[in-house]
CSV table of N, CA and C in Angstrom, one decimal:
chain,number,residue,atom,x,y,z
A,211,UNK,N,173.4,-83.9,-152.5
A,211,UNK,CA,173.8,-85.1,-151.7
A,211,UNK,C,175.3,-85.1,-151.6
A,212,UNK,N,175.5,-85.1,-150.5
A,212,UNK,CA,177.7,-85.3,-150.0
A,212,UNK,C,177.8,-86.4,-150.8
A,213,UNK,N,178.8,-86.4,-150.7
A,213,UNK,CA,180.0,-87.7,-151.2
A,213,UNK,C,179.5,-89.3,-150.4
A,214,UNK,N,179.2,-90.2,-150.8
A,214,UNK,CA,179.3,-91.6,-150.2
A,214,UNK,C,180.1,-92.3,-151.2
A,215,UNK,N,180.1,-93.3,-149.7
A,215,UNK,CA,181.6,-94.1,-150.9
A,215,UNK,C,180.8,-96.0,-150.5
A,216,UNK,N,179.5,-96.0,-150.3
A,216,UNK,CA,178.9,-97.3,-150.5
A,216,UNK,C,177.4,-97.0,-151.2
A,217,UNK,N,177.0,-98.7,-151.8
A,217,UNK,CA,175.7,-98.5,-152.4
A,217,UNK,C,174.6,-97.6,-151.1
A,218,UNK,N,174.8,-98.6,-149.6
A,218,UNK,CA,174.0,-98.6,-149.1
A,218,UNK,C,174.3,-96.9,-148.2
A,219,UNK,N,175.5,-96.1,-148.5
A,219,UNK,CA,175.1,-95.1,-147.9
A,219,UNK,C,174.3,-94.0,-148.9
A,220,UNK,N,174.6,-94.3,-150.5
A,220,UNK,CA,174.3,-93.5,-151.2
A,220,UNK,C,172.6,-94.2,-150.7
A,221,UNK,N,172.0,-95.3,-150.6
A,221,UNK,CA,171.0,-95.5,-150.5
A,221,UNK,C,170.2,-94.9,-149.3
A,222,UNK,N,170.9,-94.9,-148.2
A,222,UNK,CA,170.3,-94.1,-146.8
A,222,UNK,C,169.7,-92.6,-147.2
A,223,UNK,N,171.3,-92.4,-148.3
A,223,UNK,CA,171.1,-90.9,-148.8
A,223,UNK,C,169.7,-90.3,-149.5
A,224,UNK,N,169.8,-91.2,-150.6
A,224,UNK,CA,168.6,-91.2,-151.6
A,224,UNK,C,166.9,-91.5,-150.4
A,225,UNK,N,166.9,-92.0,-149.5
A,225,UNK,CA,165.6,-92.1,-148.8
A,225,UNK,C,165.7,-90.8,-147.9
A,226,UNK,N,166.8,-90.7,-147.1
A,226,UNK,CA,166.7,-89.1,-146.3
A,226,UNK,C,166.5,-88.0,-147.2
A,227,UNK,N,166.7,-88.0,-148.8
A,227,UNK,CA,166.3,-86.9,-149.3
A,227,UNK,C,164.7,-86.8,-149.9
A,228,UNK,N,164.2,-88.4,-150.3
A,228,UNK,CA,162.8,-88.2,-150.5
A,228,UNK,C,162.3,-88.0,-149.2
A,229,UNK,N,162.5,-88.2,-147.8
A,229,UNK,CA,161.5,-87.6,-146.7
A,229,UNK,C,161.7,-86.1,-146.9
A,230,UNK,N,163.0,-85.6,-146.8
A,230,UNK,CA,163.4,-84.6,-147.1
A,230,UNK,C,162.1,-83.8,-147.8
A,231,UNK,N,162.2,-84.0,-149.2
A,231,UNK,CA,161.0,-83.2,-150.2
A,231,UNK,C,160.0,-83.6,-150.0
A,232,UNK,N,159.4,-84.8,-149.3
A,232,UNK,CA,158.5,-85.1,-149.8
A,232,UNK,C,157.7,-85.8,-148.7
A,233,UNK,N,158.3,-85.5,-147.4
A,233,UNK,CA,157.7,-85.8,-146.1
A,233,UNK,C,156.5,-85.0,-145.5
A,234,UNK,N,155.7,-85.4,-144.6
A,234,UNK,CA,155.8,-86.9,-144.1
A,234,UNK,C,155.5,-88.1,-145.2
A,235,UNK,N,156.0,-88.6,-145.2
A,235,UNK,CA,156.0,-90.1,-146.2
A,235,UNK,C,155.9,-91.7,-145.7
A,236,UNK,N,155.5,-92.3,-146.1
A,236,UNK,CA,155.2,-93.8,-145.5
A,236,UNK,C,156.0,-94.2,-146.6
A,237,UNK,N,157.0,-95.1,-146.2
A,237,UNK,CA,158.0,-96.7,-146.6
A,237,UNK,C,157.4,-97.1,-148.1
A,238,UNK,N,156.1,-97.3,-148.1
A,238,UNK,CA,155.3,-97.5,-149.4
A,238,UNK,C,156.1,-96.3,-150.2
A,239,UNK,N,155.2,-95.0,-149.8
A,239,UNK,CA,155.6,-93.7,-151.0
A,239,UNK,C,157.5,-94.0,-151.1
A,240,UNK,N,158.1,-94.3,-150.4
A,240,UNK,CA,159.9,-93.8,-150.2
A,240,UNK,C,159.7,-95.5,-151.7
A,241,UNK,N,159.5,-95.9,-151.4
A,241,UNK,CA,159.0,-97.0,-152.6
A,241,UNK,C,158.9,-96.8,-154.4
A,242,UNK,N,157.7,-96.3,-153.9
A,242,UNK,CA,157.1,-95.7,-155.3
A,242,UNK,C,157.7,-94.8,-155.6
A,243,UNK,N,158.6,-93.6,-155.1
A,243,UNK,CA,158.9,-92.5,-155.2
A,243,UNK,C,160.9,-93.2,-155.8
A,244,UNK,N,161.1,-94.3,-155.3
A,244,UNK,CA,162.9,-94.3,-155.6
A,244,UNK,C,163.0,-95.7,-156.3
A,245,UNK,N,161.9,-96.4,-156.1
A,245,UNK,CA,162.0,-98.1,-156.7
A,245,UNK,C,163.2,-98.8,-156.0
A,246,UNK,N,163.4,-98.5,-154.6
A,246,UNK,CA,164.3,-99.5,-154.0
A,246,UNK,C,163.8,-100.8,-153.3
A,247,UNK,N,163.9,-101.3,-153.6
A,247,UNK,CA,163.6,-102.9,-153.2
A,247,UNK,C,162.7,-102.6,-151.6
A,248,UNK,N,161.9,-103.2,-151.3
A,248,UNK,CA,161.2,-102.7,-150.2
A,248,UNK,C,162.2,-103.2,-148.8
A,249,UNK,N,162.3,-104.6,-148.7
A,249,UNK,CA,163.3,-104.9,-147.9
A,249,UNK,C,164.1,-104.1,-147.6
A,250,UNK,N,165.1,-103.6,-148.8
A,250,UNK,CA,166.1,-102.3,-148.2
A,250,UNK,C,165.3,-101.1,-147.4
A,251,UNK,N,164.7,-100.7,-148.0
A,251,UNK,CA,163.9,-99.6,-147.2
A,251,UNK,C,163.4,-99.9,-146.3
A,252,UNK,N,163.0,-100.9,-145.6
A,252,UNK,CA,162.5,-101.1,-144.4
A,252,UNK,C,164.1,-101.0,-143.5
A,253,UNK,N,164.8,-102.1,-143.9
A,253,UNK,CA,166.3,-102.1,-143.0
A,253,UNK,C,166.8,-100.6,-142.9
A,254,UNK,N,167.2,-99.9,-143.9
A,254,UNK,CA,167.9,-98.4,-144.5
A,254,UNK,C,166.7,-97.6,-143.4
A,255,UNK,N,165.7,-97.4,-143.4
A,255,UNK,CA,164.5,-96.7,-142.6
A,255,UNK,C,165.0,-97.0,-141.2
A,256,UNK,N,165.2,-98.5,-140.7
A,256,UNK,CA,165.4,-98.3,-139.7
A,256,UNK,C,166.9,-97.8,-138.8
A,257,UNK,N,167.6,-98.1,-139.6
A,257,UNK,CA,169.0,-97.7,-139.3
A,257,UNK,C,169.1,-95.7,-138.8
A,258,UNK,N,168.0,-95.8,-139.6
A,258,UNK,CA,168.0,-94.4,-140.0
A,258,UNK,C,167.2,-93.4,-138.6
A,259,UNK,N,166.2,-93.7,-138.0
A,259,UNK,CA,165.9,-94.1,-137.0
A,259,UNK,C,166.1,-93.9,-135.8
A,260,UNK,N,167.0,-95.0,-136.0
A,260,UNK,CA,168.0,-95.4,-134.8
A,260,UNK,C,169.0,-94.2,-134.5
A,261,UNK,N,170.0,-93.5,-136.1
A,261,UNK,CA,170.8,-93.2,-136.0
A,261,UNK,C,170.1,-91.4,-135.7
A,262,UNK,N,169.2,-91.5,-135.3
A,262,UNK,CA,168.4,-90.4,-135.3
A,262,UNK,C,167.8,-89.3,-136.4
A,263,UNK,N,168.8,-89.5,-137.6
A,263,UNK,CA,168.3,-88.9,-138.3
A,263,UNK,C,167.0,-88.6,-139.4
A,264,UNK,N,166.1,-89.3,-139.2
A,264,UNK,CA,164.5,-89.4,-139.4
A,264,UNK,C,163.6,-90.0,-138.1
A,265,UNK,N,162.9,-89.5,-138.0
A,265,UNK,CA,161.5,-89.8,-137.3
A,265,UNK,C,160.4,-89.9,-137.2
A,266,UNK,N,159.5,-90.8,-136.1
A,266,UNK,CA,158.0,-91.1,-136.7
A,266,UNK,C,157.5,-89.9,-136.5
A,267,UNK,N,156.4,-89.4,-137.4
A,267,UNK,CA,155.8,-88.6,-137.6
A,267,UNK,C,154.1,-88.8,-137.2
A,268,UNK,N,153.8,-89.8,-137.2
A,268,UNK,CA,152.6,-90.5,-137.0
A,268,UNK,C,152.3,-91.5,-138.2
A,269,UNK,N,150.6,-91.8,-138.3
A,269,UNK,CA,150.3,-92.5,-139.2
A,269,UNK,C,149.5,-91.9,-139.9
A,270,UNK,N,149.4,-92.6,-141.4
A,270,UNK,CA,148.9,-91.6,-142.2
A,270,UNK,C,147.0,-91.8,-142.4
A,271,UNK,N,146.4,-91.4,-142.7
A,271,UNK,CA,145.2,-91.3,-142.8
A,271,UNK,C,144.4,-91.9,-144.1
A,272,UNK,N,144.8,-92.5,-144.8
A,272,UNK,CA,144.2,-93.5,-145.2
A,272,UNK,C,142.6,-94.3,-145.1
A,273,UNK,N,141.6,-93.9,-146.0
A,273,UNK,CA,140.4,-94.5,-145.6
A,273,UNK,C,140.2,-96.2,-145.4
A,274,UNK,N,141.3,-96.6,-146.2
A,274,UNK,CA,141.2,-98.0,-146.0
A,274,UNK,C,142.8,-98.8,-145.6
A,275,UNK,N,142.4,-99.9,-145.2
A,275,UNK,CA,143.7,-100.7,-144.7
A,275,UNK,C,144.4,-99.7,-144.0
A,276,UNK,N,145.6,-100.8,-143.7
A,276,UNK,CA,146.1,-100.6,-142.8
A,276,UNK,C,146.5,-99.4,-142.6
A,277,UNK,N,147.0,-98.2,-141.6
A,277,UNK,CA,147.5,-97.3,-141.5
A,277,UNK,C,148.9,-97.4,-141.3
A,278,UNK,N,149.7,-96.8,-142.4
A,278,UNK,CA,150.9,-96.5,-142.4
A,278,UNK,C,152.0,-95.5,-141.8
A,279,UNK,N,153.2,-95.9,-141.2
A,279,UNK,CA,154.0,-94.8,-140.5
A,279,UNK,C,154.7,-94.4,-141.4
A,280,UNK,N,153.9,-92.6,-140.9
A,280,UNK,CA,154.9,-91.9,-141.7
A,280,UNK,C,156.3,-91.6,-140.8
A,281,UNK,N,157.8,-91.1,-142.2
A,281,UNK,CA,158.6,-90.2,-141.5
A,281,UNK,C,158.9,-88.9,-142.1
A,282,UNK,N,159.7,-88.9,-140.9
A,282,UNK,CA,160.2,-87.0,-141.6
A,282,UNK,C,161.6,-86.6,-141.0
A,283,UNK,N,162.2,-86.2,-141.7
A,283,UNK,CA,163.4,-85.5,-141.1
A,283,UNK,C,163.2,-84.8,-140.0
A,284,UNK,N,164.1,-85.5,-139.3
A,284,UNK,CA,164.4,-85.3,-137.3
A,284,UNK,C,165.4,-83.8,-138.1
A,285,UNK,N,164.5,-82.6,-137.9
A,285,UNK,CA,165.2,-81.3,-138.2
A,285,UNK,C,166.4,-81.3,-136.7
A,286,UNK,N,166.5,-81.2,-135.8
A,286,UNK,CA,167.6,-81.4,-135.1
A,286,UNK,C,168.6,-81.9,-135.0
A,287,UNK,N,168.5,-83.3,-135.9
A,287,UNK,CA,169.5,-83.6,-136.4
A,287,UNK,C,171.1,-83.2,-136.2
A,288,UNK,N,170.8,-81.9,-137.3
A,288,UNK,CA,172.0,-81.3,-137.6
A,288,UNK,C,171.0,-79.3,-137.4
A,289,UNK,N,172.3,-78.6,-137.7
A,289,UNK,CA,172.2,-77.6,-137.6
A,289,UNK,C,173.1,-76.7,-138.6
A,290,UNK,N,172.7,-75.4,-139.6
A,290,UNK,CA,173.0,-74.8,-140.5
A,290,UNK,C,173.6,-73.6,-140.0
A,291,UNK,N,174.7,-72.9,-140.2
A,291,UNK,CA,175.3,-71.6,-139.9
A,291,UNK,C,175.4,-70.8,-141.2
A,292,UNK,N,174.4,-69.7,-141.7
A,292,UNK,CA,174.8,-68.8,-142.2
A,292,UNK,C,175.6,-67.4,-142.0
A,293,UNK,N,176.2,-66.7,-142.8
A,293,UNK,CA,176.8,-65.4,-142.4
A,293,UNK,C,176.9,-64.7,-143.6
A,294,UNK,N,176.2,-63.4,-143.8
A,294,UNK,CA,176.5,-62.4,-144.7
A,294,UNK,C,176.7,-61.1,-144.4
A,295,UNK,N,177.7,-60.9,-145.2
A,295,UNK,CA,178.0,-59.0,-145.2
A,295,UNK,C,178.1,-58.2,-146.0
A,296,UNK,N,177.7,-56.6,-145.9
A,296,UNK,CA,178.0,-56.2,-146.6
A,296,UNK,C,178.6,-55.0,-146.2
A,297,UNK,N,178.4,-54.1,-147.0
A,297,UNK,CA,179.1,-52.7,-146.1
A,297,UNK,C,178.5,-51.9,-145.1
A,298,UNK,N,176.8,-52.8,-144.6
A,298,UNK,CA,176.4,-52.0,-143.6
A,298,UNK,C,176.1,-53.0,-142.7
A,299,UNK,N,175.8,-54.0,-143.0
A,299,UNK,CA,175.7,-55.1,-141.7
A,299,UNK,C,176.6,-56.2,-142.0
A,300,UNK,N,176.9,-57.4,-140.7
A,300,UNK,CA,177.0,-58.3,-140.5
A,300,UNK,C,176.0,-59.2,-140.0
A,301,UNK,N,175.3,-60.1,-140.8
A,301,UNK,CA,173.9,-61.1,-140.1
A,301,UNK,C,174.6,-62.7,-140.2
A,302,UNK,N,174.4,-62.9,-139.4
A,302,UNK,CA,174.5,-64.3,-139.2
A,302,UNK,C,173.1,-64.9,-138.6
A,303,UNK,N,173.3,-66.2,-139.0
A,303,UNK,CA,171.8,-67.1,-138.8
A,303,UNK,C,172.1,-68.2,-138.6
A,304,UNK,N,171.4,-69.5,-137.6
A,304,UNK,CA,171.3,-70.4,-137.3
A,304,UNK,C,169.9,-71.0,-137.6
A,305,UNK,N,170.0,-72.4,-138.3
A,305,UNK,CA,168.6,-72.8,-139.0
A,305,UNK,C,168.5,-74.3,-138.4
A,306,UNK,N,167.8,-75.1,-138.2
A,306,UNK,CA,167.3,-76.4,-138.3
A,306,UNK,C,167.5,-76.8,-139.9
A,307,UNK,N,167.0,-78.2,-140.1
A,307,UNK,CA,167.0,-78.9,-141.7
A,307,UNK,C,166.0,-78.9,-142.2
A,308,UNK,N,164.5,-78.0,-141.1
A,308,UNK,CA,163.3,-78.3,-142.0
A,308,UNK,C,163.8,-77.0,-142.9
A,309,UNK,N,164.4,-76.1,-143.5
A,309,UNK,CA,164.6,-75.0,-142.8
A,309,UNK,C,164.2,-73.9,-141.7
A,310,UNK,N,164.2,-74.2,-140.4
A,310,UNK,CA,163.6,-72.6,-139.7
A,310,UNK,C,164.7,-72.3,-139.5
A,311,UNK,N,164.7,-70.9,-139.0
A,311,UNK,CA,165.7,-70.0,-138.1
A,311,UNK,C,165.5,-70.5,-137.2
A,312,UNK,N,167.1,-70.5,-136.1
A,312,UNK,CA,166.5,-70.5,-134.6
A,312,UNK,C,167.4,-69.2,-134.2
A,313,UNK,N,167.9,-68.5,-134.8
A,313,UNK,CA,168.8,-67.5,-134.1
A,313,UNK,C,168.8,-66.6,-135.5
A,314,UNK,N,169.1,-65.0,-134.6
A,314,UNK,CA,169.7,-64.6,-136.0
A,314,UNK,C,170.4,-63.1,-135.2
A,315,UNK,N,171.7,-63.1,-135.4
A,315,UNK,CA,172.2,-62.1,-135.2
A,315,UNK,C,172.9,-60.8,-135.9
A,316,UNK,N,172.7,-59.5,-135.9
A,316,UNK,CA,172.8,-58.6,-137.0
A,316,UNK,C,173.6,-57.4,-136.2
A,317,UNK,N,174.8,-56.8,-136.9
A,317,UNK,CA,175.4,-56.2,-136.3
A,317,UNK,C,176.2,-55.2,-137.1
A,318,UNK,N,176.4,-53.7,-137.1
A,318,UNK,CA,176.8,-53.2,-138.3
A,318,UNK,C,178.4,-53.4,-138.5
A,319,UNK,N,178.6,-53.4,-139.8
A,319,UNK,CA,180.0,-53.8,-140.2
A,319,UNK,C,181.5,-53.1,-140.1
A,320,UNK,N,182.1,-53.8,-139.5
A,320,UNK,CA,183.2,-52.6,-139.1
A,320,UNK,C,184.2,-52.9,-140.0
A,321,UNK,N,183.9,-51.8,-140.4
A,321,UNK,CA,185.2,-51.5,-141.8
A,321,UNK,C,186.5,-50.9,-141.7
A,322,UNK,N,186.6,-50.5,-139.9
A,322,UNK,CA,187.8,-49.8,-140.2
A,322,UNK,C,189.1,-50.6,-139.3
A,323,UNK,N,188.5,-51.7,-139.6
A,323,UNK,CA,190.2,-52.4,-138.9
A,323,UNK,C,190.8,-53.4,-139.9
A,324,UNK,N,190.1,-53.2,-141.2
A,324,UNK,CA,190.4,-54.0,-142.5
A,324,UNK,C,189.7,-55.6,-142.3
A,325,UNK,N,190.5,-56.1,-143.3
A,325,UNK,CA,190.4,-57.8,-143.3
A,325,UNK,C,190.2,-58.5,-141.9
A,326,UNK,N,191.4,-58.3,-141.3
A,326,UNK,CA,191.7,-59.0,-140.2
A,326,UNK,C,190.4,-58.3,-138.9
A,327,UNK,N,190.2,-57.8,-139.2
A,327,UNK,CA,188.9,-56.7,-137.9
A,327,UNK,C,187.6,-57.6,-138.5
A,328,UNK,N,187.2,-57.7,-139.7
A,328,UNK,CA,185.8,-58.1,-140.4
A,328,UNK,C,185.9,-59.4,-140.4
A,329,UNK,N,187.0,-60.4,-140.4
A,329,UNK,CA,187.4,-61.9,-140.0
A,329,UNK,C,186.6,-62.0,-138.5
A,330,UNK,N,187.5,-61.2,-137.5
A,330,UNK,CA,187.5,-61.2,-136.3
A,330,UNK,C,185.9,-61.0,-136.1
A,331,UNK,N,185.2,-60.1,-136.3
A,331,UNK,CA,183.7,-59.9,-136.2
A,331,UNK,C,182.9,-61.0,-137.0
A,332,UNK,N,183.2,-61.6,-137.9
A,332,UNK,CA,182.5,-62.7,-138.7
A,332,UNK,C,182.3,-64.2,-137.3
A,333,UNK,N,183.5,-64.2,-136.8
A,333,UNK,CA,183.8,-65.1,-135.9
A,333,UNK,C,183.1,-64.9,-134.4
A,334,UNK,N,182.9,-63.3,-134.5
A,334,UNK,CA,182.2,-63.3,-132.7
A,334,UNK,C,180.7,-63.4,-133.8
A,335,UNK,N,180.4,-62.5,-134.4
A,335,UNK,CA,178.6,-62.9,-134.7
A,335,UNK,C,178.5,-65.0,-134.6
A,336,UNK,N,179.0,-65.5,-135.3
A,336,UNK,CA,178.9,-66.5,-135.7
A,336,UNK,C,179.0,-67.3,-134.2
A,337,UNK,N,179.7,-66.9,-133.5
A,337,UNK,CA,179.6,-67.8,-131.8
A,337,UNK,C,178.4,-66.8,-131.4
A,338,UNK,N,178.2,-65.9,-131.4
A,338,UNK,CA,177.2,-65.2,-130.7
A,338,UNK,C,175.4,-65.9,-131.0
A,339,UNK,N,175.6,-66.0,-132.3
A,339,UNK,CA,174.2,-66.4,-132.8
A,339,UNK,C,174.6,-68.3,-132.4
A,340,UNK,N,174.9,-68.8,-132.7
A,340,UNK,CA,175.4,-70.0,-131.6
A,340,UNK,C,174.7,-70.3,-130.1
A,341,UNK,N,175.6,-69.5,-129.6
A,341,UNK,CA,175.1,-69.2,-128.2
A,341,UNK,C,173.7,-68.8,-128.0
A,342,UNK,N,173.1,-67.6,-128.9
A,342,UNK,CA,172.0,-67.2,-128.3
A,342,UNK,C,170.9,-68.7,-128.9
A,343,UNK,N,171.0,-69.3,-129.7
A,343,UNK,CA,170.4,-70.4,-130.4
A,343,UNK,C,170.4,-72.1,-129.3
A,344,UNK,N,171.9,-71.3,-128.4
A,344,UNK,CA,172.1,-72.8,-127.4
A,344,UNK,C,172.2,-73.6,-128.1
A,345,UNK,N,172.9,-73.9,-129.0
A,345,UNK,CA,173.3,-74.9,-130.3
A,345,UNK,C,175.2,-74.9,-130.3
A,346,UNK,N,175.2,-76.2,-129.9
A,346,UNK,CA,176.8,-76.1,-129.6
A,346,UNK,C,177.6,-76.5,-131.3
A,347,UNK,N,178.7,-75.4,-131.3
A,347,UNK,CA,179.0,-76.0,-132.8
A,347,UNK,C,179.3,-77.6,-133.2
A,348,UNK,N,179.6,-78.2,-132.9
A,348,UNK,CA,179.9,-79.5,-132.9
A,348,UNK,C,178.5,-80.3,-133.5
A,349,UNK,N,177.0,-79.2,-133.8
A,349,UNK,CA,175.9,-80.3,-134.0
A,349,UNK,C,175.8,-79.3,-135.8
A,350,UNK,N,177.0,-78.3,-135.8
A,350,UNK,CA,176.7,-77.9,-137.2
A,350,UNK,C,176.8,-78.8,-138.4
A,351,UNK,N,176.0,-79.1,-139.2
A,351,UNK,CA,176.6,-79.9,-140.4
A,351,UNK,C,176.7,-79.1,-141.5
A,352,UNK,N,176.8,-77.5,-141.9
A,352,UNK,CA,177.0,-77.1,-142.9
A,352,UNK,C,177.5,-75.1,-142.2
A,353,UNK,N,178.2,-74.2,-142.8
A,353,UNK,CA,178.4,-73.4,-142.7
A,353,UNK,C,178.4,-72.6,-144.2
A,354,UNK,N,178.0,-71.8,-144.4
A,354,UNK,CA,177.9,-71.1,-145.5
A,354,UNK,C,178.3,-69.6,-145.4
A,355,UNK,N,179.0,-68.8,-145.8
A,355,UNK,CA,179.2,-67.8,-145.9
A,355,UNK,C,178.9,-66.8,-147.1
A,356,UNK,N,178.2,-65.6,-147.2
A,356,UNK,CA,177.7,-64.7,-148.5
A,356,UNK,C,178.5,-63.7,-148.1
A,357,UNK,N,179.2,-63.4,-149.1
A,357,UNK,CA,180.3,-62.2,-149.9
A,357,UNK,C,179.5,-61.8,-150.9
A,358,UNK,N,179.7,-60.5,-150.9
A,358,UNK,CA,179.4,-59.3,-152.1
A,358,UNK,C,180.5,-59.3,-153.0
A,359,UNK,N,181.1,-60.2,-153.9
A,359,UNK,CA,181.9,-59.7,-154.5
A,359,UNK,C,182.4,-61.5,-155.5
A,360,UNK,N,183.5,-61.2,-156.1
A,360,UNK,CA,184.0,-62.5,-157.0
A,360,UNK,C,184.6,-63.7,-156.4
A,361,UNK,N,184.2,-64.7,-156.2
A,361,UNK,CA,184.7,-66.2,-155.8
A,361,UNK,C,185.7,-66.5,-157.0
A,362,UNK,N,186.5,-66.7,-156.6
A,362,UNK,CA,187.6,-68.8,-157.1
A,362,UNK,C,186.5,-69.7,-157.2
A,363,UNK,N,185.7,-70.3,-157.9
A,363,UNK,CA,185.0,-71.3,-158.0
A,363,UNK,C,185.5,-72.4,-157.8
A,364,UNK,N,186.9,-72.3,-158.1
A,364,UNK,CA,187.5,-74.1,-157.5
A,364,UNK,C,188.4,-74.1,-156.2
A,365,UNK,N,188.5,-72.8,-155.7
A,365,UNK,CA,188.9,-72.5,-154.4
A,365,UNK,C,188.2,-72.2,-153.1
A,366,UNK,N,187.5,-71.6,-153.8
A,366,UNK,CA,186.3,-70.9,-152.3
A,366,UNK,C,186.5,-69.8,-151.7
A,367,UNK,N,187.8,-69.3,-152.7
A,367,UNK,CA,188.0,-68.3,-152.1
A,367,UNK,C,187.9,-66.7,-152.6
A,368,UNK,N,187.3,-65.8,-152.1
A,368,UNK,CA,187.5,-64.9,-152.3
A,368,UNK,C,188.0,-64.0,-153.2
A,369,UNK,N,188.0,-63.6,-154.3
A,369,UNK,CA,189.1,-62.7,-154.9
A,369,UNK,C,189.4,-61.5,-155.0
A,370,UNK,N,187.9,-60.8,-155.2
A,370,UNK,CA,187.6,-59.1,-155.1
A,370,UNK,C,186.4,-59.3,-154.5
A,371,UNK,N,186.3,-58.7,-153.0
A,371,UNK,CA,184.8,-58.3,-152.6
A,371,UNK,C,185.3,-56.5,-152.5
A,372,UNK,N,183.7,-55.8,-153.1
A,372,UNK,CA,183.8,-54.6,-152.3
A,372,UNK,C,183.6,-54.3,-151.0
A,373,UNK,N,184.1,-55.5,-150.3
A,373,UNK,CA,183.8,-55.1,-149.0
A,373,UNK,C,185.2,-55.1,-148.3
A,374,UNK,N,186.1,-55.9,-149.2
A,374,UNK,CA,187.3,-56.0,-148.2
A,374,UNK,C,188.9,-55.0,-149.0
């Protein structure tokens, strides 16, 4: 879960992640599954909704009473950018939130213009799988990059790859 800085976004949060795992779900289950006050979850559900990020899925099937609407993460939402390399390829990937792929581009690794050349190629795969996905960056909400080699854990950065 990101950073919130209110009850009620940590609360949006905590119901987008039980649809998340545990979708399709009915308002009841997001209930029994987090003990948030029902009221909230009906308001928080609908905001939610609105803001596009969950949607009706249908109703659930239930042999008795009423039928309940389920939801589920509006995978569109948002959009995932992966990239990994090693000394023989460069892949990059573009996913949805249910996780699917919607793109995936793979291209062998050019090693001989150093750092600044494998930068430079990280950047065209990564617009390229973009483009071929028709997914404008602006709808990414996460970018992840895989290195073969030792991270800064409080940096992010790089320290020894055998690739660079």
């Amino acid at each position: 879960m990101g950073h919130v800085t209110t009850q009620k976004e940590r609360d949006k949060a905590v119901i987008v992640n039980v649809v998340r795992n545990f979708g399709p779900v009915s308002r009841v289950e997001i209930h029994r599954l987090t003990h948030l006050r029902t009221s909230t979850i009906s308001q928080l559900t609908k905001e939610l909704l609105k803001e596009g990020r969950l949607k009706i899925s249908g109703r659930s099937d239930n042999p008795s009473g009423r039928k309940q609407v389920l939801l589920q993460v509006n995978e569109e939402q948002g959009f995932l950018l992966g990239i990994e390399f090693d000394s023989e390829n460069v892949v990059a990937g573009v996913m949805d939130l249910t996780p699917r792929i919607r793109a995936l581009v793979k291209a062998p690794t050019d090693r001989e213009r150093g750092v600044d050349g494998l930068v430079k190629q990280l950047k065209i795969c990564a617009h390229q799988v973009l483009a071929d996905a028709k997914i404008p960056a602006n709808r990414l909400v996460g970018i992840g990059i895989a290195d073969v080699g030792l991270v800064n854990r409080r940096t992010g950065i790089s320290v020894l790859s055998s690739q660079l």
